[in-house]
Amino acid sequence: RCAMTKNKRLALLLGPACFLLCLLLLQQVFSFPARAAVGTLAWMGVWWVTLPVHTGVTGFIPVLVNSIFCLVSMDSLLAKYANETIFLLIGADLISISWTVTGLDRRIALKSLYLIGPSLTQQIVVWFLVSTGLSMFLPNMVVCAMLTPIALSMLRYVGEDDLYTGKIAPIILVSIAWGAGIGGMGTPLGGAMNLVAIDYLEELIGQEFMYTSWFVHMAPLLLAIVLADCLCLMLIRPRKTNLQGTREYFRNLYHELPSPTRDEKVSLCMFIVVMVLCFTRDLYASYLPGLKPAYAFLVCGILTFVIPKKDGGSLNTWDHASRELGWGLIYMCGGGMAIGAMLSDTGAIEGFSGIISNLPLNGGFGTFLAFSAFTVLLSEISNNTSAAAISIPIVISICEGLGLTPLPYLYTVIAAFNCAYMLPTTIRAIPVGLGLAPKYLLKKGALLTASSIVVAALVGYLLTCFWPAFSSY
């Protein structure tokens, strides 16, 4: 007990100590605001890994630091704690809470178990590939928020929902988050970061960049990274571990269930409606420009308080929902976005950019590797969109300075800013906010991060050497 108390005290002190070290040791590289932003990231990283306080509490450190040092506009910083992503998470939470009230979660759990099977290998691969495929057409946060409650319902049913010390739940939920993260590179529809890339590509080639051309150039990179990630998932998965039961057992249990109740159907309809709204956004965006996926989730979540149950009351009550909502996840996710904005607004990321531009690059594999590593790092510490907006102009500038055709390097960078696995920022905050140990994400994600950096660089380099069309539009 005493040792645990000492460890907690040490962890509590280590976070601020890292902040002070960054202020002292980075004077020759960064301005004071940039050093403070990097120090804030280090502080948060230490506390996320050692957990001396709840992860949601750590999410407020950017506000604490900014209130003392006034690094950036406090209004813009606080806005990160109430942006679209936060409302998407709240809406998704409210919908999934209604599943537990109506019993729909048990039906979904059994259906998932008998369709996928109890094999942990199958579970990991299927969830990873499904989330990868969906995120090619939907924002990655939507995909992660959509699939995570389904997987959790399944895990709860078989008693494997321990995200902190369990073996099965952590690997399945990070598979969903990681798959949703990389799938976006497949099409420009995968997220705002790809639309940023499209703008730069069109400016570079002087004409419209067709989505079909995007897919043709990005498909080899996506396929290679998916295969590499699957291999890494098999290497980090727990050995000789499967979900309890057999496929036949779960099939029989599912068929023994009574017919879906009216309340289950309504709860499921809420989920289907929000998915249809997300998938068909292009059809009604001009008529309802404000009804983005995040607000579609929130609207359907609010409706669960309004729609009556068959036996009285409503699908959700505030007393129940407020206890079940993942407030820690919400604040942690807000903190992750806040530190990303702080790093960008203080010029810290530009400082990292200066480092990469000063490297001795000549256009070979080393250049691909440097661009890939730099972009993945940006994506880890900030977000995909910021990484795209910062890395692409730097790559274009360096390539033009070296007399190189920028396109193959840009395709590689696009793959790279869709790859991030280790830090609990953006979509990776979802499993951590639900109880996953951040050190698990850091430890297991390190292999996928290193693999993706090398694979993206190597595939980009080989395609440039042996496929001339890869270097053109």
Coordinates of C-alpha atoms in Angstrom, one line a residue:
R1 CA 0.0 0.0 0.0
C2 CA 2.8 2.4 0.9
A3 CA 4.7 1.5 -2.3
M4 CA 1.7 2.3 -4.4
T5 CA 1.3 5.6 -2.6
K6 CA 4.9 6.5 -3.3
N7 CA 4.6 5.4 -7.0
K8 CA 1.5 7.6 -7.3
R9 CA 3.3 10.6 -5.8
L10 CA 6.3 10.0 -8.1
A11 CA 4.0 9.9 -11.1
L12 CA 2.2 13.0 -10.0
L13 CA 5.6 14.9 -9.8
L14 CA 7.0 13.4 -12.9
G15 CA 4.4 15.1 -15.2
P16 CA 5.2 18.7 -14.1
A17 CA 8.9 17.8 -14.0
C18 CA 8.8 16.9 -17.7
F19 CA 7.0 20.2 -18.4
L20 CA 9.8 22.1 -16.7
L21 CA 12.5 20.1 -18.4
C22 CA 11.1 21.0 -21.8
L23 CA 11.1 24.6 -20.9
L24 CA 14.8 24.4 -19.9
L25 CA 16.2 22.1 -22.5
L26 CA 14.5 23.3 -25.7
Q27 CA 15.5 27.0 -25.5
Q28 CA 17.7 26.7 -28.6
V29 CA 15.0 25.1 -30.7
F30 CA 11.6 26.6 -29.8
S31 CA 10.1 29.9 -28.5
F32 CA 8.7 29.9 -25.0
P33 CA 5.1 29.3 -26.0
A34 CA 6.2 26.4 -28.2
R35 CA 8.4 24.9 -25.4
A36 CA 5.4 25.2 -23.0
A37 CA 3.2 23.4 -25.5
V38 CA 5.7 20.6 -25.9
G39 CA 6.1 20.4 -22.2
T40 CA 2.3 20.2 -21.8
L41 CA 2.2 17.3 -24.2
A42 CA 5.0 15.6 -22.2
W43 CA 3.1 16.2 -18.9
M44 CA -0.1 14.7 -20.4
G45 CA 1.7 11.8 -21.9
V46 CA 3.3 10.9 -18.5
W47 CA 0.1 11.1 -16.7
W48 CA -1.8 9.2 -19.4
V49 CA 0.7 6.3 -19.1
T50 CA 1.2 6.3 -15.3
L51 CA -2.4 7.2 -14.4
P52 CA -1.8 9.0 -11.1
V53 CA -5.2 10.7 -11.8
H54 CA -8.1 9.8 -14.1
T55 CA -7.5 10.2 -17.8
G56 CA -10.3 12.7 -18.0
V57 CA -8.6 14.9 -15.4
T58 CA -5.4 14.8 -17.5
G59 CA -7.5 16.2 -20.3
F60 CA -7.8 19.5 -18.5
I61 CA -4.0 20.1 -18.3
P62 CA -3.9 22.4 -21.4
V63 CA -6.5 24.6 -19.7
L64 CA -4.4 24.7 -16.5
V65 CA -1.2 25.6 -18.3
N66 CA -2.8 28.1 -20.6
S67 CA -4.5 29.9 -17.7
I68 CA -1.0 30.5 -16.2
F69 CA 1.1 31.2 -19.2
C70 CA -1.6 32.6 -21.7
L71 CA 0.0 30.6 -24.6
V72 CA -3.0 30.8 -27.0
S73 CA -6.5 32.2 -27.0
M74 CA -8.4 30.6 -24.1
D75 CA -11.7 30.8 -26.0
S76 CA -10.3 28.8 -29.0
L77 CA -8.8 26.3 -26.6
L78 CA -12.0 25.8 -24.6
A79 CA -13.9 25.4 -27.9
K80 CA -12.0 22.1 -28.4
Y81 CA -13.9 20.7 -25.4
A82 CA -17.2 21.3 -27.1
N83 CA -16.5 20.7 -30.8
E84 CA -18.3 18.4 -33.2
T85 CA -16.4 15.3 -32.1
I86 CA -17.6 15.8 -28.5
F87 CA -21.2 16.0 -29.5
L88 CA -20.8 12.9 -31.7
L89 CA -19.5 11.0 -28.7
I90 CA -22.3 12.1 -26.5
G91 CA -24.9 11.2 -29.1
A92 CA -23.4 7.8 -29.8
D93 CA -23.2 7.2 -26.0
L94 CA -26.9 8.0 -25.6
I95 CA -28.0 5.7 -28.4
S96 CA -25.9 2.8 -27.0
I97 CA -27.3 3.4 -23.5
S98 CA -30.8 2.9 -24.9
W99 CA -29.6 -0.5 -26.1
T100 CA -29.0 -1.6 -22.5
V101 CA -32.3 -0.3 -21.4
T102 CA -34.3 -2.2 -24.1
G103 CA -32.1 -5.4 -24.1
L104 CA -31.0 -4.8 -27.7
D105 CA -27.3 -5.0 -26.6
R106 CA -27.8 -8.7 -25.8
R107 CA -29.3 -9.5 -29.2
I108 CA -26.5 -7.6 -31.0
A109 CA -23.9 -9.4 -28.9
L110 CA -25.2 -12.9 -29.7
K111 CA -25.5 -12.0 -33.4
S112 CA -21.9 -10.7 -33.5
L113 CA -20.6 -13.8 -31.7
Y114 CA -22.2 -16.4 -33.9
L115 CA -21.4 -14.5 -37.2
I116 CA -17.8 -13.9 -36.4
G117 CA -17.2 -16.8 -34.0
P118 CA -15.3 -17.0 -30.7
S119 CA -11.8 -17.2 -32.3
L120 CA -9.8 -14.2 -31.1
T121 CA -7.9 -14.1 -34.3
Q122 CA -11.1 -13.9 -36.3
Q123 CA -12.5 -11.3 -34.0
I124 CA -9.5 -9.1 -34.3
V125 CA -9.2 -9.4 -38.1
V126 CA -12.9 -9.0 -38.8
W127 CA -13.4 -5.9 -36.6
F128 CA -10.2 -4.4 -38.0
L129 CA -11.2 -4.9 -41.6
V130 CA -14.8 -3.8 -41.1
S131 CA -13.7 -0.6 -39.5
T132 CA -11.0 -0.1 -42.2
G133 CA -13.6 -0.6 -45.0
L134 CA -16.2 1.7 -43.4
S135 CA -13.8 4.5 -42.8
M136 CA -13.0 4.7 -46.5
F137 CA -16.5 6.3 -46.9
L138 CA -17.2 7.7 -43.4
P139 CA -15.2 9.9 -41.0
N140 CA -13.1 7.7 -38.8
M141 CA -14.6 9.1 -35.6
V142 CA -18.1 8.1 -36.8
V143 CA -16.9 4.6 -37.6
C144 CA -15.2 4.1 -34.3
A145 CA -18.2 5.5 -32.4
M146 CA -20.5 3.2 -34.4
L147 CA -18.6 -0.1 -34.0
T148 CA -17.3 0.3 -30.5
P149 CA -20.6 -0.1 -28.7
I150 CA -21.4 -3.1 -30.8
A151 CA -18.1 -4.8 -29.9
L152 CA -18.6 -3.8 -26.2
S153 CA -22.1 -5.4 -26.1
M154 CA -20.6 -8.6 -27.4
L155 CA -17.7 -8.5 -24.9
R156 CA -20.0 -7.8 -22.0
Y157 CA -22.1 -10.7 -22.8
V158 CA -19.2 -13.2 -22.5
G159 CA -17.7 -11.4 -19.5
E160 CA -14.7 -10.1 -21.4
D161 CA -15.3 -6.4 -21.1
D162 CA -12.4 -5.6 -18.7
L163 CA -10.4 -3.0 -20.7
Y164 CA -7.8 -2.4 -18.0
T165 CA -6.5 -5.8 -17.0
G166 CA -8.3 -8.1 -19.5
K167 CA -6.6 -9.7 -22.5
I168 CA -9.4 -9.9 -25.1
A169 CA -11.3 -6.6 -24.8
P170 CA -8.3 -4.3 -25.3
I171 CA -7.0 -5.9 -28.5
I172 CA -10.5 -5.9 -30.1
L173 CA -11.3 -2.3 -29.3
V174 CA -7.9 -1.0 -30.4
S175 CA -8.3 -3.0 -33.6
I176 CA -11.5 -1.0 -34.3
A177 CA -9.8 2.3 -33.5
W178 CA -6.7 1.5 -35.6
G179 CA -8.7 0.2 -38.5
A180 CA -10.9 3.3 -38.5
G181 CA -7.7 5.4 -38.5
I182 CA -6.0 3.9 -41.6
G183 CA -9.0 3.2 -43.8
G184 CA -9.4 6.9 -44.5
M185 CA -6.5 6.9 -46.9
G186 CA -8.5 4.7 -49.4
T187 CA -10.8 7.5 -50.7
P188 CA -11.0 11.3 -50.2
L189 CA -14.2 10.7 -48.3
G190 CA -12.3 9.3 -45.4
G191 CA -11.9 12.6 -43.6
A192 CA -11.1 16.3 -43.6
M193 CA -7.4 15.5 -43.9
N194 CA -7.9 14.0 -47.3
L195 CA -9.8 17.0 -48.5
V196 CA -6.9 19.2 -47.4
A197 CA -4.7 17.0 -49.5
I198 CA -7.0 17.2 -52.5
D199 CA -6.8 21.0 -52.4
Y200 CA -3.0 20.9 -52.5
L201 CA -2.9 18.3 -55.2
E202 CA -5.3 20.3 -57.4
E203 CA -3.2 23.4 -56.9
L204 CA -0.1 21.4 -57.8
I205 CA -1.4 19.8 -61.0
G206 CA -3.6 22.7 -62.1
Q207 CA -6.7 20.7 -62.6
E208 CA -9.4 18.7 -60.8
F209 CA -7.9 15.6 -59.0
M210 CA -10.4 12.8 -59.7
Y211 CA -11.4 10.5 -56.8
T212 CA -10.7 7.5 -59.1
S213 CA -7.1 8.6 -59.5
W214 CA -6.8 8.9 -55.8
F215 CA -8.0 5.3 -55.3
V216 CA -5.6 4.0 -58.0
H217 CA -2.6 5.6 -56.5
M218 CA -3.5 5.0 -52.8
A219 CA -4.7 1.4 -53.1
P220 CA -1.3 -0.2 -53.1
L221 CA -0.2 1.8 -50.1
L222 CA -3.4 1.0 -48.2
L223 CA -3.2 -2.7 -49.0
A224 CA 0.4 -2.9 -47.8
I225 CA -0.3 -1.1 -44.6
V226 CA -3.4 -3.2 -43.9
L227 CA -1.4 -6.4 -44.4
A228 CA 1.4 -5.1 -42.2
D229 CA -1.0 -4.0 -39.5
C230 CA -2.8 -7.4 -39.5
L231 CA 0.6 -9.1 -39.1
C232 CA 1.4 -6.8 -36.2
L233 CA -2.0 -7.5 -34.6
M234 CA -1.2 -11.2 -34.8
L235 CA 2.1 -10.6 -33.1
I236 CA 0.7 -8.6 -30.2
R237 CA -2.5 -10.7 -29.7
P238 CA -2.6 -12.8 -26.5
R239 CA -1.7 -16.4 -27.1
K240 CA -4.1 -19.4 -26.6
T241 CA -6.9 -17.1 -25.7
N242 CA -10.4 -17.1 -27.2
L243 CA -13.9 -15.9 -26.3
Q244 CA -15.8 -18.5 -24.2
G245 CA -18.3 -20.7 -26.1
T246 CA -18.6 -22.0 -29.6
R247 CA -20.2 -20.6 -32.8
E248 CA -22.9 -23.2 -32.6
Y249 CA -23.6 -22.4 -28.9
F250 CA -24.1 -18.7 -29.7
R251 CA -26.2 -19.5 -32.7
N252 CA -28.5 -21.6 -30.6
L253 CA -28.7 -18.9 -27.9
Y254 CA -29.5 -16.3 -30.6
H255 CA -32.3 -18.4 -32.1
E256 CA -33.8 -19.0 -28.6
L257 CA -34.3 -15.3 -28.0
P258 CA -37.9 -14.1 -28.2
S259 CA -39.0 -11.9 -31.0
P260 CA -37.6 -8.4 -30.9
T261 CA -39.7 -6.1 -28.7
R262 CA -41.2 -2.9 -29.9
D263 CA -38.6 -1.0 -27.7
E264 CA -35.7 -2.9 -29.2
K265 CA -36.9 -2.1 -32.7
V266 CA -37.2 1.6 -31.9
S267 CA -33.7 1.6 -30.3
L268 CA -32.3 -0.1 -33.3
C269 CA -34.1 2.3 -35.7
M270 CA -32.3 5.2 -33.9
F271 CA -29.0 3.7 -34.9
I272 CA -30.1 2.9 -38.4
V273 CA -31.4 6.4 -39.0
V274 CA -28.1 8.0 -37.9
M275 CA -26.1 5.6 -40.1
V276 CA -28.3 6.5 -43.1
L277 CA -27.9 10.2 -42.4
C278 CA -24.1 9.7 -42.3
F279 CA -23.9 7.7 -45.5
T280 CA -26.3 9.9 -47.5
R281 CA -24.9 13.3 -46.3
D282 CA -24.2 14.4 -49.9
L283 CA -27.8 14.1 -50.8
Y284 CA -29.2 16.6 -48.2
A285 CA -26.1 18.7 -47.3
S286 CA -27.3 21.6 -49.5
Y287 CA -30.7 21.6 -47.7
L288 CA -29.5 20.9 -44.2
P289 CA -25.9 22.2 -44.1
G290 CA -25.8 22.2 -40.3
L291 CA -26.8 18.5 -39.9
K292 CA -23.4 17.0 -40.0
P293 CA -22.8 13.4 -38.7
A294 CA -21.9 14.7 -35.2
Y295 CA -25.3 16.5 -34.9
A296 CA -27.2 13.6 -36.5
F297 CA -25.8 11.4 -33.7
L298 CA -26.8 14.0 -31.1
V299 CA -30.3 14.5 -32.5
C300 CA -31.0 10.7 -32.4
G301 CA -29.5 10.6 -28.9
I302 CA -31.9 13.3 -27.7
L303 CA -34.8 11.5 -29.3
T304 CA -34.2 8.6 -26.9
F305 CA -35.4 10.8 -24.1
V306 CA -38.5 11.7 -26.0
I307 CA -39.7 8.4 -27.5
P308 CA -41.9 6.5 -25.0
K309 CA -41.4 2.9 -24.1
K310 CA -44.2 0.5 -24.4
D311 CA -44.7 0.1 -20.7
G312 CA -44.3 3.8 -19.9
G313 CA -41.5 6.2 -19.5
S314 CA -38.9 6.8 -22.2
L315 CA -36.1 4.9 -23.7
N316 CA -33.7 7.0 -21.7
T317 CA -33.9 9.0 -18.5
W318 CA -31.4 11.7 -17.6
D319 CA -30.7 10.2 -14.2
H320 CA -29.7 6.9 -15.8
A321 CA -27.9 8.4 -18.8
S322 CA -25.9 10.9 -16.8
R323 CA -24.5 8.0 -14.7
E324 CA -23.7 5.9 -17.8
L325 CA -22.3 8.6 -20.1
G326 CA -18.5 8.4 -20.5
W327 CA -17.7 11.8 -19.1
G328 CA -14.0 10.8 -18.7
L329 CA -13.8 9.9 -22.4
I330 CA -15.4 13.2 -23.4
Y331 CA -13.0 15.4 -21.4
M332 CA -10.0 13.3 -22.4
C333 CA -10.9 13.5 -26.1
G334 CA -11.3 17.3 -25.6
G335 CA -7.9 17.5 -24.0
G336 CA -6.3 15.6 -26.8
M337 CA -7.7 18.0 -29.3
A338 CA -6.8 21.0 -27.1
I339 CA -3.1 20.0 -26.9
G340 CA -3.1 19.5 -30.7
A341 CA -4.4 23.0 -31.2
M342 CA -1.9 24.3 -28.6
L343 CA 1.0 22.7 -30.4
S344 CA -0.1 24.2 -33.7
D345 CA -1.0 27.7 -32.5
T346 CA 2.2 28.2 -30.6
G347 CA 4.4 27.3 -33.5
A348 CA 5.7 24.0 -31.9
I349 CA 4.8 22.0 -35.0
E350 CA 6.5 24.5 -37.3
G351 CA 9.6 24.0 -35.1
F352 CA 9.5 20.3 -35.8
S353 CA 9.0 21.1 -39.5
G354 CA 12.2 23.1 -39.5
I355 CA 14.1 20.1 -38.2
I356 CA 12.9 17.9 -41.1
S357 CA 13.7 20.6 -43.7
N358 CA 17.3 20.8 -42.5
L359 CA 18.0 17.0 -43.0
P360 CA 20.3 16.0 -45.9
L361 CA 17.7 14.6 -48.3
N362 CA 18.4 13.5 -51.8
G363 CA 15.1 12.0 -53.0
G364 CA 15.9 8.3 -52.3
F365 CA 14.5 5.9 -49.8
G366 CA 15.8 8.1 -46.9
T367 CA 13.7 11.0 -48.1
F368 CA 10.5 8.8 -48.2
L369 CA 11.4 7.5 -44.7
A370 CA 12.0 11.0 -43.3
F371 CA 8.7 12.4 -44.7
S372 CA 6.8 9.3 -43.5
A373 CA 8.2 9.4 -40.0
F374 CA 7.7 13.2 -39.7
T375 CA 4.1 13.0 -40.8
V376 CA 3.2 10.1 -38.6
L377 CA 4.7 11.9 -35.6
L378 CA 2.6 15.0 -36.4
S379 CA -0.5 12.8 -36.7
E380 CA 0.2 11.2 -33.3
I381 CA 0.7 14.4 -31.3
S382 CA -2.0 16.5 -33.0
N383 CA -4.5 15.1 -35.5
N384 CA -4.7 13.9 -39.1
T385 CA -6.0 17.2 -40.5
S386 CA -3.3 19.3 -38.8
A387 CA -0.7 16.8 -39.9
A388 CA -1.9 17.1 -43.5
A389 CA -2.1 20.9 -43.5
I390 CA 1.5 21.1 -42.2
S391 CA 3.3 18.3 -43.9
I392 CA 2.1 18.6 -47.4
P393 CA 3.4 22.2 -48.1
I394 CA 6.7 21.3 -46.5
V395 CA 7.1 18.2 -48.7
I396 CA 6.2 20.2 -51.8
S397 CA 8.7 22.9 -50.9
I398 CA 11.5 20.4 -50.2
C399 CA 10.8 18.4 -53.4
E400 CA 10.8 21.5 -55.5
G401 CA 14.1 22.6 -53.9
L402 CA 15.6 19.3 -54.7
G403 CA 14.2 19.3 -58.3
L404 CA 12.0 16.2 -57.6
T405 CA 8.5 15.4 -58.7
P406 CA 6.4 16.0 -55.6
L407 CA 3.5 13.6 -56.4
P408 CA 5.0 10.2 -55.3
Y409 CA 6.2 11.8 -52.0
L410 CA 2.7 13.4 -51.5
Y411 CA 1.0 10.0 -52.0
T412 CA 3.3 8.5 -49.3
V413 CA 2.6 11.4 -46.9
I414 CA -1.1 11.0 -47.4
A415 CA -0.8 7.4 -46.3
A416 CA 1.4 8.5 -43.4
F417 CA -0.9 11.1 -41.9
N418 CA -3.7 8.4 -41.8
C419 CA -1.4 6.2 -39.6
A420 CA -1.3 6.9 -35.9
Y421 CA -1.6 4.3 -33.2
M422 CA 0.1 5.2 -29.9
L423 CA -1.2 8.3 -28.2
P424 CA -4.8 8.6 -26.9
T425 CA -5.7 11.5 -29.2
T426 CA -8.6 11.7 -31.7
I427 CA -10.3 8.4 -32.2
R428 CA -7.8 6.5 -30.0
A429 CA -9.3 8.4 -27.0
I430 CA -12.5 6.3 -27.4
P431 CA -11.1 3.0 -26.1
V432 CA -8.9 4.8 -23.5
G433 CA -11.9 6.8 -22.2
L434 CA -13.8 3.6 -21.8
G435 CA -11.1 2.2 -19.5
L436 CA -8.2 1.0 -21.7
A437 CA -4.9 1.7 -20.1
P438 CA -3.0 4.3 -22.1
K439 CA 0.2 2.5 -21.6
Y440 CA -1.4 -0.5 -23.5
L441 CA -2.1 1.8 -26.4
L442 CA 1.5 3.2 -26.3
K443 CA 3.2 -0.2 -25.9
K444 CA 1.2 -2.1 -28.5
G445 CA 0.8 0.7 -30.9
A446 CA 4.5 1.3 -31.1
L447 CA 5.0 -1.7 -33.3
L448 CA 2.2 -0.6 -35.7
T449 CA 3.6 2.9 -35.8
A450 CA 7.1 1.7 -36.6
S451 CA 5.8 -0.7 -39.2
S452 CA 3.6 1.8 -40.9
I453 CA 6.4 4.4 -41.2
V454 CA 8.7 1.8 -42.8
V455 CA 6.0 0.2 -45.0
A456 CA 4.6 3.5 -46.3
A457 CA 8.2 4.7 -47.1
L458 CA 9.3 1.4 -48.7
V459 CA 6.1 0.9 -50.8
G460 CA 6.2 4.6 -51.9
Y461 CA 9.9 4.2 -52.9
L462 CA 9.4 0.9 -54.8
L463 CA 6.3 2.2 -56.6
T464 CA 8.3 5.3 -57.7
C465 CA 11.1 3.0 -59.0
F466 CA 9.0 0.4 -60.8
W467 CA 5.7 2.0 -61.6
P468 CA 6.2 5.2 -63.6
A469 CA 2.5 6.1 -63.4
F470 CA 2.8 6.5 -59.6
S471 CA 4.9 9.7 -60.2
S472 CA 2.2 11.3 -62.3
Y473 CA -1.5 12.2 -62.1

